[in-house]
C-alpha cells in the first residue's frame, strides 16, 4: 500500500465521512505537520485525543483513561469500559515496549474522532497471534473513536492498520 498516496488519503476521508465529518464546517481536520484544514470543532476534543496519544500510548500512563473513555466503551475485541481500553494498550506496549505513535491527522466531527498515526516499535512479545520477531516495524493506523458528546468520552474504537508481520 502506498504510504503517502491517494489510497491513504481516501481511507482518512472515508472514515471522516462515516464519522459525520463533512465539508459543511461541522468538523475539524487537523494535519499535525501542516495547517488546519477546517476550524470549528471544540479544541478540547482535540486536546483529549492528543493526550491519549502523548500520555497513554507513548508513555504507558493509563491514569488518564477513566476521564476520556466511557464506561460503556466497546473495544475491537469486545472488551468494555476504560479497563478494556487500558488492557489493549498494555498488551500492545508489552509486545512493542518502545512503541511510538506519531499522530499525523485528526478529524473531529459530531459523531466521532478519526485519527491517522505512523507507528514504530520493536516486536518483542506476541501480538495478535504473531510470535515476536525482534524486528523494528513501522506501520500506519487509522482509528475511529465514536464519541459520546454528552460525556465527552470515547465510546468505542475501530482500528484499521497496514501492520504486516515479517514471515506472516
Tab-separated table of C-alpha atoms in Angstrom:
chain	number	residue	atom	x	y	z
A	1	UNK	CA	0.000	0.000	0.000
A	2	UNK	CA	1.444	3.422	-0.873
A	3	UNK	CA	2.428	5.293	2.284
A	4	UNK	CA	1.537	8.777	1.057
A	5	UNK	CA	-0.660	8.157	-1.940
A	6	UNK	CA	-4.327	8.683	-2.723
A	7	UNK	CA	-5.366	5.389	-1.085
A	8	UNK	CA	-4.240	6.580	2.368
A	9	UNK	CA	-5.950	9.936	1.979
A	10	UNK	CA	-9.080	8.212	0.690
A	11	UNK	CA	-9.144	5.996	3.799
A	12	UNK	CA	-8.940	9.018	6.089
A	13	UNK	CA	-11.581	10.873	4.061
A	14	UNK	CA	-13.881	7.823	4.061
A	15	UNK	CA	-13.610	7.356	7.810
A	16	UNK	CA	-14.167	11.082	8.257
A	17	UNK	CA	-17.353	10.812	6.195
A	18	UNK	CA	-18.528	7.803	8.201
A	19	UNK	CA	-17.881	9.679	11.447
A	20	UNK	CA	-20.137	12.519	10.350
A	21	UNK	CA	-17.391	14.938	9.373
A	22	UNK	CA	-18.427	16.922	6.332
A	23	UNK	CA	-17.191	19.942	4.464
A	24	UNK	CA	-20.086	21.948	5.879
A	25	UNK	CA	-17.875	23.223	8.666
A	26	UNK	CA	-19.251	20.842	11.289
A	27	UNK	CA	-15.928	19.089	11.725
A	28	UNK	CA	-12.280	19.845	12.171
A	29	UNK	CA	-9.447	18.135	10.364
A	30	UNK	CA	-6.007	18.868	11.668
A	31	UNK	CA	-2.890	17.736	9.914
A	32	UNK	CA	-0.398	17.901	12.687
A	33	UNK	CA	2.525	18.756	10.456
A	34	UNK	CA	0.654	21.221	8.337
A	35	UNK	CA	-2.017	23.816	8.720
A	36	UNK	CA	-5.553	23.303	9.932
A	37	UNK	CA	-7.919	22.331	7.114
A	38	UNK	CA	-11.110	23.418	8.927
A	39	UNK	CA	-11.573	25.099	12.249
A	40	UNK	CA	-14.923	24.725	14.011
A	41	UNK	CA	-14.758	21.713	16.359
A	42	UNK	CA	-14.117	22.113	20.048
A	43	UNK	CA	-10.386	22.315	20.699
A	44	UNK	CA	-10.993	20.396	23.927
A	45	UNK	CA	-11.896	17.298	21.881
A	46	UNK	CA	-8.601	17.552	20.007
A	47	UNK	CA	-6.719	18.016	23.281
A	48	UNK	CA	-8.363	14.859	24.622
A	49	UNK	CA	-7.304	12.852	21.552
A	50	UNK	CA	-3.758	14.203	21.692
A	51	UNK	CA	-3.478	13.453	25.409
A	52	UNK	CA	-4.416	9.802	24.842
A	53	UNK	CA	-1.542	9.515	22.352
A	54	UNK	CA	1.013	11.563	24.238
A	55	UNK	CA	0.235	10.172	27.695
A	56	UNK	CA	-1.341	6.712	27.423
A	57	UNK	CA	0.049	5.311	24.187
A	58	UNK	CA	3.540	6.786	24.111
A	59	UNK	CA	4.379	6.676	27.839
A	60	UNK	CA	2.149	3.881	29.128
A	61	UNK	CA	0.453	6.052	31.754
A	62	UNK	CA	-3.118	4.724	31.895
A	63	UNK	CA	-4.310	7.148	34.598
A	64	UNK	CA	-5.982	9.403	32.039
A	65	UNK	CA	-8.297	6.752	30.598
A	66	UNK	CA	-11.065	6.950	33.220
A	67	UNK	CA	-11.511	10.610	32.254
A	68	UNK	CA	-11.684	10.022	28.477
A	69	UNK	CA	-13.165	6.536	27.964
A	70	UNK	CA	-16.875	5.995	28.629
A	71	UNK	CA	-17.991	3.175	30.944
A	72	UNK	CA	-19.958	1.716	28.008
A	73	UNK	CA	-16.924	1.859	25.660
A	74	UNK	CA	-16.717	-1.240	23.427
A	75	UNK	CA	-13.289	-2.159	22.056
A	76	UNK	CA	-12.467	-4.011	18.846
A	77	UNK	CA	-12.167	-7.323	20.731
A	78	UNK	CA	-15.402	-6.803	22.680
A	79	UNK	CA	-13.935	-5.569	25.967
A	80	UNK	CA	-15.899	-2.871	27.800
A	81	UNK	CA	-15.003	0.302	29.642
A	82	UNK	CA	-11.749	2.094	30.434
A	83	UNK	CA	-10.165	-1.078	31.816
A	84	UNK	CA	-10.664	-2.888	28.479
A	85	UNK	CA	-9.094	0.026	26.608
A	86	UNK	CA	-6.175	0.058	29.070
A	87	UNK	CA	-5.725	-3.729	28.792
A	88	UNK	CA	-5.401	-3.479	24.995
A	89	UNK	CA	-2.871	-0.652	25.288
A	90	UNK	CA	-0.847	-2.520	27.912
A	91	UNK	CA	-0.801	-5.668	25.744
A	92	UNK	CA	0.324	-3.591	22.762
A	93	UNK	CA	3.042	-1.909	24.846
A	94	UNK	CA	4.202	-5.338	26.105
A	95	UNK	CA	4.524	-6.567	22.514
A	96	UNK	CA	6.241	-3.351	21.395
A	97	UNK	CA	7.944	-1.866	24.511
A	98	UNK	CA	9.445	1.042	22.558
A	99	UNK	CA	6.242	1.786	20.620
A	100	UNK	CA	5.735	5.338	19.462
A	101	UNK	CA	2.657	6.834	17.797
A	102	UNK	CA	3.297	9.889	15.635
A	103	UNK	CA	-0.150	11.437	15.206
A	104	UNK	CA	-0.444	12.874	11.699
A	105	UNK	CA	-4.151	13.616	11.197
A	106	UNK	CA	-7.105	14.198	13.476
A	107	UNK	CA	-10.645	14.549	12.128
A	108	UNK	CA	-13.219	15.589	14.707
A	109	UNK	CA	-16.918	15.561	13.927
A	110	UNK	CA	-20.236	15.333	15.719
A	111	UNK	CA	-20.258	11.522	15.693
A	112	UNK	CA	-16.647	10.778	16.438
A	113	UNK	CA	-12.954	11.313	16.182
A	114	UNK	CA	-10.784	9.807	13.468
A	115	UNK	CA	-7.027	9.833	13.539
A	116	UNK	CA	-4.162	8.568	11.468
A	117	UNK	CA	-0.794	7.824	13.004
A	118	UNK	CA	2.558	6.460	11.912
A	119	UNK	CA	3.567	3.812	14.440
A	120	UNK	CA	7.008	2.361	15.125
A	121	UNK	CA	8.128	-0.290	17.585
A	122	UNK	CA	10.295	-3.358	18.105
A	123	UNK	CA	8.258	-6.576	18.202
A	124	UNK	CA	9.427	-8.181	21.495
A	125	UNK	CA	6.396	-10.285	22.531
A	126	UNK	CA	3.438	-11.994	20.850
A	127	UNK	CA	0.731	-9.767	19.401
A	128	UNK	CA	-2.454	-10.791	17.572
A	129	UNK	CA	-1.321	-14.414	17.346
A	130	UNK	CA	2.081	-13.430	15.916
A	131	UNK	CA	5.221	-14.610	17.692
A	132	UNK	CA	7.838	-11.933	18.416
A	133	UNK	CA	10.252	-11.229	15.586
A	134	UNK	CA	12.683	-8.899	17.364
A	135	UNK	CA	12.400	-6.609	14.339
A	136	UNK	CA	11.679	-2.903	14.369
A	137	UNK	CA	8.427	-2.415	12.467
A	138	UNK	CA	6.724	0.648	11.050
A	139	UNK	CA	3.070	0.853	10.105
A	140	UNK	CA	0.102	3.166	9.860
A	141	UNK	CA	-3.095	3.063	11.873
A	142	UNK	CA	-6.348	4.824	11.180
A	143	UNK	CA	-8.636	4.677	14.206
A	144	UNK	CA	-12.224	5.839	14.506
A	145	UNK	CA	-13.421	6.578	18.028
A	146	UNK	CA	-17.208	7.013	18.216
A	147	UNK	CA	-17.846	9.939	20.546
A	148	UNK	CA	-20.332	10.398	23.359
A	149	UNK	CA	-20.924	14.167	23.082
A	150	UNK	CA	-22.682	14.470	26.437
A	151	UNK	CA	-19.980	12.635	28.391
A	152	UNK	CA	-17.178	13.944	26.114
A	153	UNK	CA	-15.662	10.483	26.138
A	154	UNK	CA	-14.817	7.746	23.649
A	155	UNK	CA	-17.496	5.055	23.465
A	156	UNK	CA	-15.791	2.688	21.035
A	157	UNK	CA	-12.852	2.060	18.753
A	158	UNK	CA	-12.438	0.728	15.209
A	159	UNK	CA	-8.838	0.162	14.108
A	160	UNK	CA	-7.591	-0.039	10.529
A	161	UNK	CA	-3.912	-0.860	10.056
A	162	UNK	CA	-1.368	-1.823	7.444
A	163	UNK	CA	0.800	-3.662	10.005
A	164	UNK	CA	2.406	-6.657	8.350
A	165	UNK	CA	4.488	-9.080	10.398
A	166	UNK	CA	7.609	-10.455	8.680
A	167	UNK	CA	7.075	-14.035	7.575
A	168	UNK	CA	3.341	-13.997	8.294
